[in-house]
Short mmCIF file of C-alpha atoms and ligand atoms in Angstrom, two decimals:
data_model
loop_
_atom_site.label_atom_id
_atom_site.label_comp_id
_atom_site.label_asym_id
_atom_site.label_seq_id
_atom_site.Cartn_x
_atom_site.Cartn_y
_atom_site.Cartn_z
CA UNK T 269 25.21 35.89 -31.85
CA UNK T 270 24.59 33.16 -29.30
CA UNK T 271 22.08 30.50 -30.38
CA UNK T 272 18.74 30.37 -28.54
CA UNK T 273 18.05 27.77 -25.91
CA UNK T 274 21.35 27.83 -24.00
CA UNK T 275 20.47 27.66 -20.37
CA UNK T 276 22.87 29.44 -18.02
CA UNK T 277 21.23 32.11 -15.87
CA UNK T 278 24.46 34.09 -15.57
CA UNK T 279 24.54 35.42 -19.15
CA UNK T 280 20.81 36.08 -18.74
CA UNK T 281 21.54 38.41 -15.80
CA UNK T 282 24.04 40.34 -17.92
CA UNK T 283 21.58 40.49 -20.81
CA UNK T 284 19.05 42.03 -18.42
CA UNK T 285 21.59 44.69 -17.45
CA UNK T 286 23.02 45.46 -20.91
CA UNK T 287 20.10 44.51 -23.13
CA UNK T 288 22.35 41.92 -24.84
CA UNK T 289 25.40 39.79 -23.97
CA UNK T 290 28.80 41.47 -23.49
CA UNK T 291 30.01 40.46 -26.96
CA UNK T 292 27.02 41.98 -28.69
CA UNK T 293 27.34 45.05 -26.41
CA UNK T 294 30.94 45.51 -27.59
CA UNK T 295 29.84 45.11 -31.21
CA UNK T 296 27.18 47.79 -30.75
CA UNK T 297 29.63 50.06 -28.89
CA UNK T 298 32.89 49.89 -30.87
CA UNK T 299 34.60 52.33 -28.50
CA UNK T 300 34.22 49.69 -25.74
CA UNK T 301 35.16 46.87 -28.10
CA UNK T 302 38.39 48.57 -29.15
CA UNK T 303 39.47 49.11 -25.53
CA UNK T 304 38.71 45.43 -24.77
CA UNK T 305 40.61 44.16 -27.84
CA UNK T 306 43.62 46.33 -26.97
CA UNK T 307 43.57 45.04 -23.39
CA UNK T 308 43.56 41.45 -24.69
CA UNK T 309 46.55 42.22 -26.94
CA UNK T 310 48.41 43.49 -23.87
CA UNK T 311 47.57 40.38 -21.79
CA UNK T 312 48.70 38.16 -24.68
CA UNK T 313 51.97 40.02 -25.19
CA UNK T 314 52.75 39.90 -21.46
CA UNK T 315 52.41 36.12 -21.21
CA UNK T 316 53.36 34.95 -24.71
CA UNK T 317 56.99 34.13 -23.80
CA UNK T 318 55.80 31.90 -20.94
CA UNK T 319 53.19 30.22 -23.17
CA UNK T 320 55.77 29.54 -25.89
CA UNK T 321 58.19 28.12 -23.31
CA UNK T 322 55.46 25.85 -21.91
CA UNK T 323 54.53 24.16 -25.18
CA UNK T 324 56.38 23.18 -28.37
CA UNK T 325 54.38 24.97 -31.06
CA UNK T 326 57.09 23.92 -33.56
CA UNK T 327 55.22 20.59 -33.86
CA UNK T 328 52.44 22.22 -35.89
CA UNK T 329 52.27 23.28 -39.53
CA UNK T 330 48.97 25.17 -39.15
CA UNK T 331 47.88 26.81 -35.89
CA UNK T 332 44.29 28.08 -35.59
CA UNK T 333 43.67 30.77 -32.97
CA UNK T 334 39.98 30.42 -32.08
CA UNK T 335 38.51 33.51 -30.45
CA UNK T 336 41.93 34.91 -31.24
CA UNK T 337 40.91 38.57 -31.03
CA UNK T 338 43.17 40.71 -33.21
CA UNK T 339 45.85 38.02 -33.33
CA UNK T 340 48.41 38.76 -30.61
CA UNK T 341 48.79 35.11 -29.54
CA UNK T 342 49.06 33.93 -33.14
CA UNK T 343 51.64 36.64 -33.88
CA UNK T 344 53.83 35.35 -31.03
CA UNK T 345 53.55 31.72 -32.23
CA UNK T 346 54.29 32.56 -35.88
CA UNK T 347 57.17 34.91 -35.02
CA UNK T 348 58.80 32.08 -33.06
CA UNK T 349 58.11 29.48 -35.77
CA UNK T 350 58.76 30.96 -39.23
CA UNK T 351 57.61 27.86 -41.15
CA UNK T 352 54.21 27.70 -39.42
CA UNK T 353 51.02 29.16 -40.86
CA UNK T 354 48.02 30.48 -38.97
CA UNK T 355 44.26 30.84 -39.07
CA UNK T 356 42.81 33.72 -37.05
CA UNK T 357 39.15 33.12 -36.18
CA UNK T 358 36.93 35.56 -34.28
CA UNK T 359 33.78 37.61 -34.72
CA UNK T 360 33.68 39.67 -37.95
CA UNK T 361 33.93 43.09 -36.28
CA UNK T 362 36.90 41.88 -34.17
CA UNK T 363 39.03 40.33 -36.94
CA UNK T 364 38.35 43.49 -38.95
CA UNK T 365 40.93 45.12 -36.65
CA UNK T 366 43.56 42.40 -37.07
CA UNK T 367 45.22 43.42 -40.34
CA UNK T 368 47.38 46.19 -38.86
CA UNK T 369 48.48 43.91 -35.98
CA UNK T 370 49.46 41.08 -38.35
CA UNK T 371 51.21 43.44 -40.79
CA UNK T 372 53.15 45.24 -38.06
CA UNK T 373 54.43 41.86 -36.88
CA UNK T 374 55.37 40.81 -40.45
CA UNK T 375 53.22 37.66 -40.36
CA UNK T 376 50.18 38.76 -42.41
CA UNK T 377 51.22 36.65 -45.43
CA UNK T 378 51.12 33.50 -43.27
CA UNK T 379 47.70 34.10 -41.72
CA UNK T 380 44.25 33.35 -43.11
CA UNK T 381 41.74 35.54 -41.31
CA UNK T 382 38.31 33.92 -40.92
CA UNK T 383 35.35 35.70 -39.36
CA UNK T 384 32.68 33.53 -37.77
CA UNK T 385 30.74 32.30 -34.77
CA UNK T 386 32.39 29.54 -32.77
CA UNK T 387 29.00 28.22 -31.63
CA UNK T 388 28.22 27.45 -35.26
CA UNK T 389 31.54 26.12 -36.63
CA UNK T 390 35.28 26.77 -36.65
CA UNK T 391 37.68 26.27 -39.59
CA UNK T 392 38.95 22.78 -40.33
CA UNK T 393 42.47 21.96 -41.45
CA UNK T 394 44.56 23.08 -38.47
CA UNK T 395 47.06 20.92 -36.59
CA UNK T 396 46.51 22.88 -33.36
CA UNK T 397 43.46 24.78 -32.10
CA UNK T 398 44.48 27.44 -29.58
CA UNK T 399 41.78 28.87 -27.29
CA UNK T 400 43.52 31.50 -25.15
CA UNK T 401 41.39 33.06 -22.42
CA UNK T 402 38.23 32.10 -24.33
CA UNK T 403 36.45 29.34 -22.39
CA UNK T 404 36.66 31.19 -19.06
CA UNK T 405 34.25 33.75 -20.58
CA UNK T 406 31.52 31.11 -20.60
CA UNK T 407 29.54 28.89 -18.24
CA UNK T 408 29.88 25.15 -18.80
CA UNK T 409 27.13 24.53 -21.36
CA UNK T 410 28.43 27.33 -23.59
CA UNK T 411 32.08 26.34 -23.15
CA UNK T 412 31.04 22.82 -24.12
CA UNK T 413 29.32 24.14 -27.25
CA UNK T 414 32.54 25.90 -28.31
CA UNK T 415 34.65 22.80 -27.64
CA UNK T 416 32.22 20.65 -29.64
CA UNK T 417 32.61 23.00 -32.62
CA UNK T 418 36.39 22.65 -32.32
CA UNK T 419 36.19 18.87 -31.92
CA UNK T 420 34.02 18.64 -35.05
CA UNK T 421 36.67 20.51 -37.07
CA UNK T 422 39.63 18.42 -35.84
CA UNK T 423 41.37 15.55 -37.57
CA UNK T 424 42.40 12.65 -35.27
CA UNK T 425 45.97 14.00 -35.04
CA UNK T 426 45.04 17.60 -34.26
CA UNK T 427 45.39 19.04 -30.78
CA UNK T 428 43.50 21.56 -28.65
CA UNK T 429 45.60 24.00 -26.61
CA UNK T 430 43.85 25.95 -23.87
CA UNK T 431 45.65 28.92 -22.34
CA UNK T 432 43.72 29.48 -19.14
CA UNK T 433 44.05 30.05 -15.41
CA UNK T 434 43.59 27.05 -13.12
CA UNK T 435 41.87 27.34 -9.75
CA UNK T 436 44.11 25.93 -7.00
CA UNK T 437 43.27 24.51 -3.57
CA UNK T 438 41.58 26.62 -0.88
CA UNK T 439 43.74 29.44 0.51
CA UNK T 440 46.19 29.27 -2.43
CA UNK T 441 46.53 31.50 -5.48
CA UNK T 442 43.92 34.13 -4.51
CA UNK T 443 44.41 36.01 -7.81
CA UNK T 444 42.70 33.19 -9.77
CA UNK T 445 39.77 33.21 -7.33
CA UNK T 446 39.45 36.96 -7.83
CA UNK T 447 39.58 36.40 -11.60
CA UNK T 448 36.82 33.79 -11.18
CA UNK T 449 34.61 36.44 -9.57
CA UNK T 450 35.55 38.96 -12.26
CA UNK T 451 34.60 36.54 -15.05
CA UNK T 452 31.28 35.83 -13.33
CA UNK T 453 30.25 39.47 -13.17
CA UNK T 454 31.86 40.72 -16.39
CA UNK T 455 30.93 37.93 -18.82
CA UNK T 456 28.92 35.24 -17.00
CA UNK T 457 31.95 32.95 -17.10
CA UNK T 458 34.16 31.18 -14.56
CA UNK T 459 37.63 29.86 -13.81
CA UNK T 460 38.08 26.09 -13.42
CA UNK T 461 40.23 23.57 -11.56
CA UNK T 462 42.36 21.14 -13.59
CA UNK T 463 39.77 18.41 -12.89
CA UNK T 464 36.98 20.67 -14.12
CA UNK T 465 38.94 21.32 -17.33
CA UNK T 466 39.45 17.55 -17.77
CA UNK T 467 35.72 16.88 -17.29
CA UNK T 468 34.67 19.65 -19.69
CA UNK T 469 37.10 18.42 -22.36
CA UNK T 470 35.90 14.82 -21.92
CA UNK T 471 32.28 15.90 -22.45
CA UNK T 472 33.35 17.26 -25.84
CA UNK T 473 35.15 14.04 -26.80
CA UNK T 474 38.62 15.33 -25.90
CA UNK T 475 41.21 13.90 -23.54
CA UNK T 476 43.49 16.13 -21.47
CA UNK T 477 47.02 14.92 -22.27
CA UNK T 478 49.24 17.56 -20.63
CA UNK T 479 48.95 20.60 -18.35
CA UNK T 480 52.02 22.84 -18.14
CA UNK T 481 52.33 25.93 -15.95
CA UNK T 482 53.05 29.14 -17.91
CA UNK T 483 53.47 31.81 -15.19
CA UNK T 484 49.93 32.93 -14.29
CA UNK T 485 48.30 30.58 -16.81
CA UNK T 486 48.48 26.93 -17.68
CA UNK T 487 48.72 25.45 -21.17
CA UNK T 488 46.36 22.48 -21.37
CA UNK T 489 46.84 20.10 -24.30
CA UNK T 490 44.01 17.80 -25.35
CA UNK T 491 43.59 15.22 -28.11
CA UNK T 492 40.51 13.62 -29.67
CA UNK T 493 39.57 10.85 -27.23
CA UNK T 494 38.99 8.27 -29.97
CA UNK T 495 42.44 8.67 -31.55
CA UNK T 496 44.30 7.49 -28.44
C1 SAM U 146 38.78 37.15 -23.71
S1 SAM U 146 38.95 37.38 -25.44
C2 SAM U 146 40.45 36.47 -25.80
C3 SAM U 146 41.18 36.98 -27.03
C4 SAM U 146 42.49 36.25 -27.36
N1 SAM U 146 42.33 34.81 -27.41
C5 SAM U 146 43.59 36.61 -26.38
O1 SAM U 146 43.94 35.81 -25.52
O2 SAM U 146 44.08 37.74 -26.51
C6 SAM U 146 37.67 36.31 -26.07
C7 SAM U 146 37.44 36.39 -27.57
O3 SAM U 146 36.33 35.56 -27.92
C8 SAM U 146 35.69 36.18 -29.02
N2 SAM U 146 34.32 35.70 -29.20
C9 SAM U 146 33.25 35.91 -28.38
N3 SAM U 146 32.15 35.32 -28.87
C10 SAM U 146 32.51 34.75 -30.06
C11 SAM U 146 31.82 33.98 -31.03
N4 SAM U 146 30.52 33.69 -30.88
N5 SAM U 146 32.52 33.51 -32.09
C12 SAM U 146 33.84 33.78 -32.24
N6 SAM U 146 34.56 34.50 -31.34
C13 SAM U 146 33.91 34.97 -30.26
C14 SAM U 146 35.73 37.65 -28.65
O4 SAM U 146 35.49 38.49 -29.76
C15 SAM U 146 37.12 37.79 -28.05
O5 SAM U 146 38.08 38.20 -28.99
#
């Protein structure tokens, strides 16, 4: 699914091992994909209260969850904000498993499910673009490609909301450093410091406007640089 010509060696190492990248591997092996998607639902449910406390999602009429898996983050946002609507965007074989999650939560009638490839384009028309635990799967040039797709879809008033870990100073917060290593070997990705997030966002034409701790994660808000 990834476009040719992207340069990081780390995904290349995984491709050598698996014969494809991890996302394609999970598509080809649905039994692995289902376990991964269920694990992501659990992570999302565990930290959704902290994420909702860290940021006022009530400001947005339409929230797009980009790389939103089967919708657990979006479910939490819409359950807390009954007048909001959602767009769930992920790979076709992943969003195919979202219907039961959205129905069980009673929010299916407020969600438009859109399959796609975030390196190509993401849906326009949202007030907020949530990327929860997405960019840490990718090395910088790929993360930048995803952010550029999001930036291209945004109106000047829209916001990007990253839910990610933040690497702290040396000898602090060892769990994030362990996660950094895990992302490197499991997906070719990485964790980032707040400055690294700011730099990455700026390269995509986005300005970091707030960073709020949400237990083990941080909610990073960014706006189109030109609108400020
Ligand atoms: C680590 S999971 C995060 C899921 C969800 N945001 C959460 O926090 O529970 C990353 C997601 O990115 C999606 N993804 C990977 N490559 C993609 C692509 N090219 N286009 C759209 N989604 C993609 C995966 O299918 C997966 O659901």
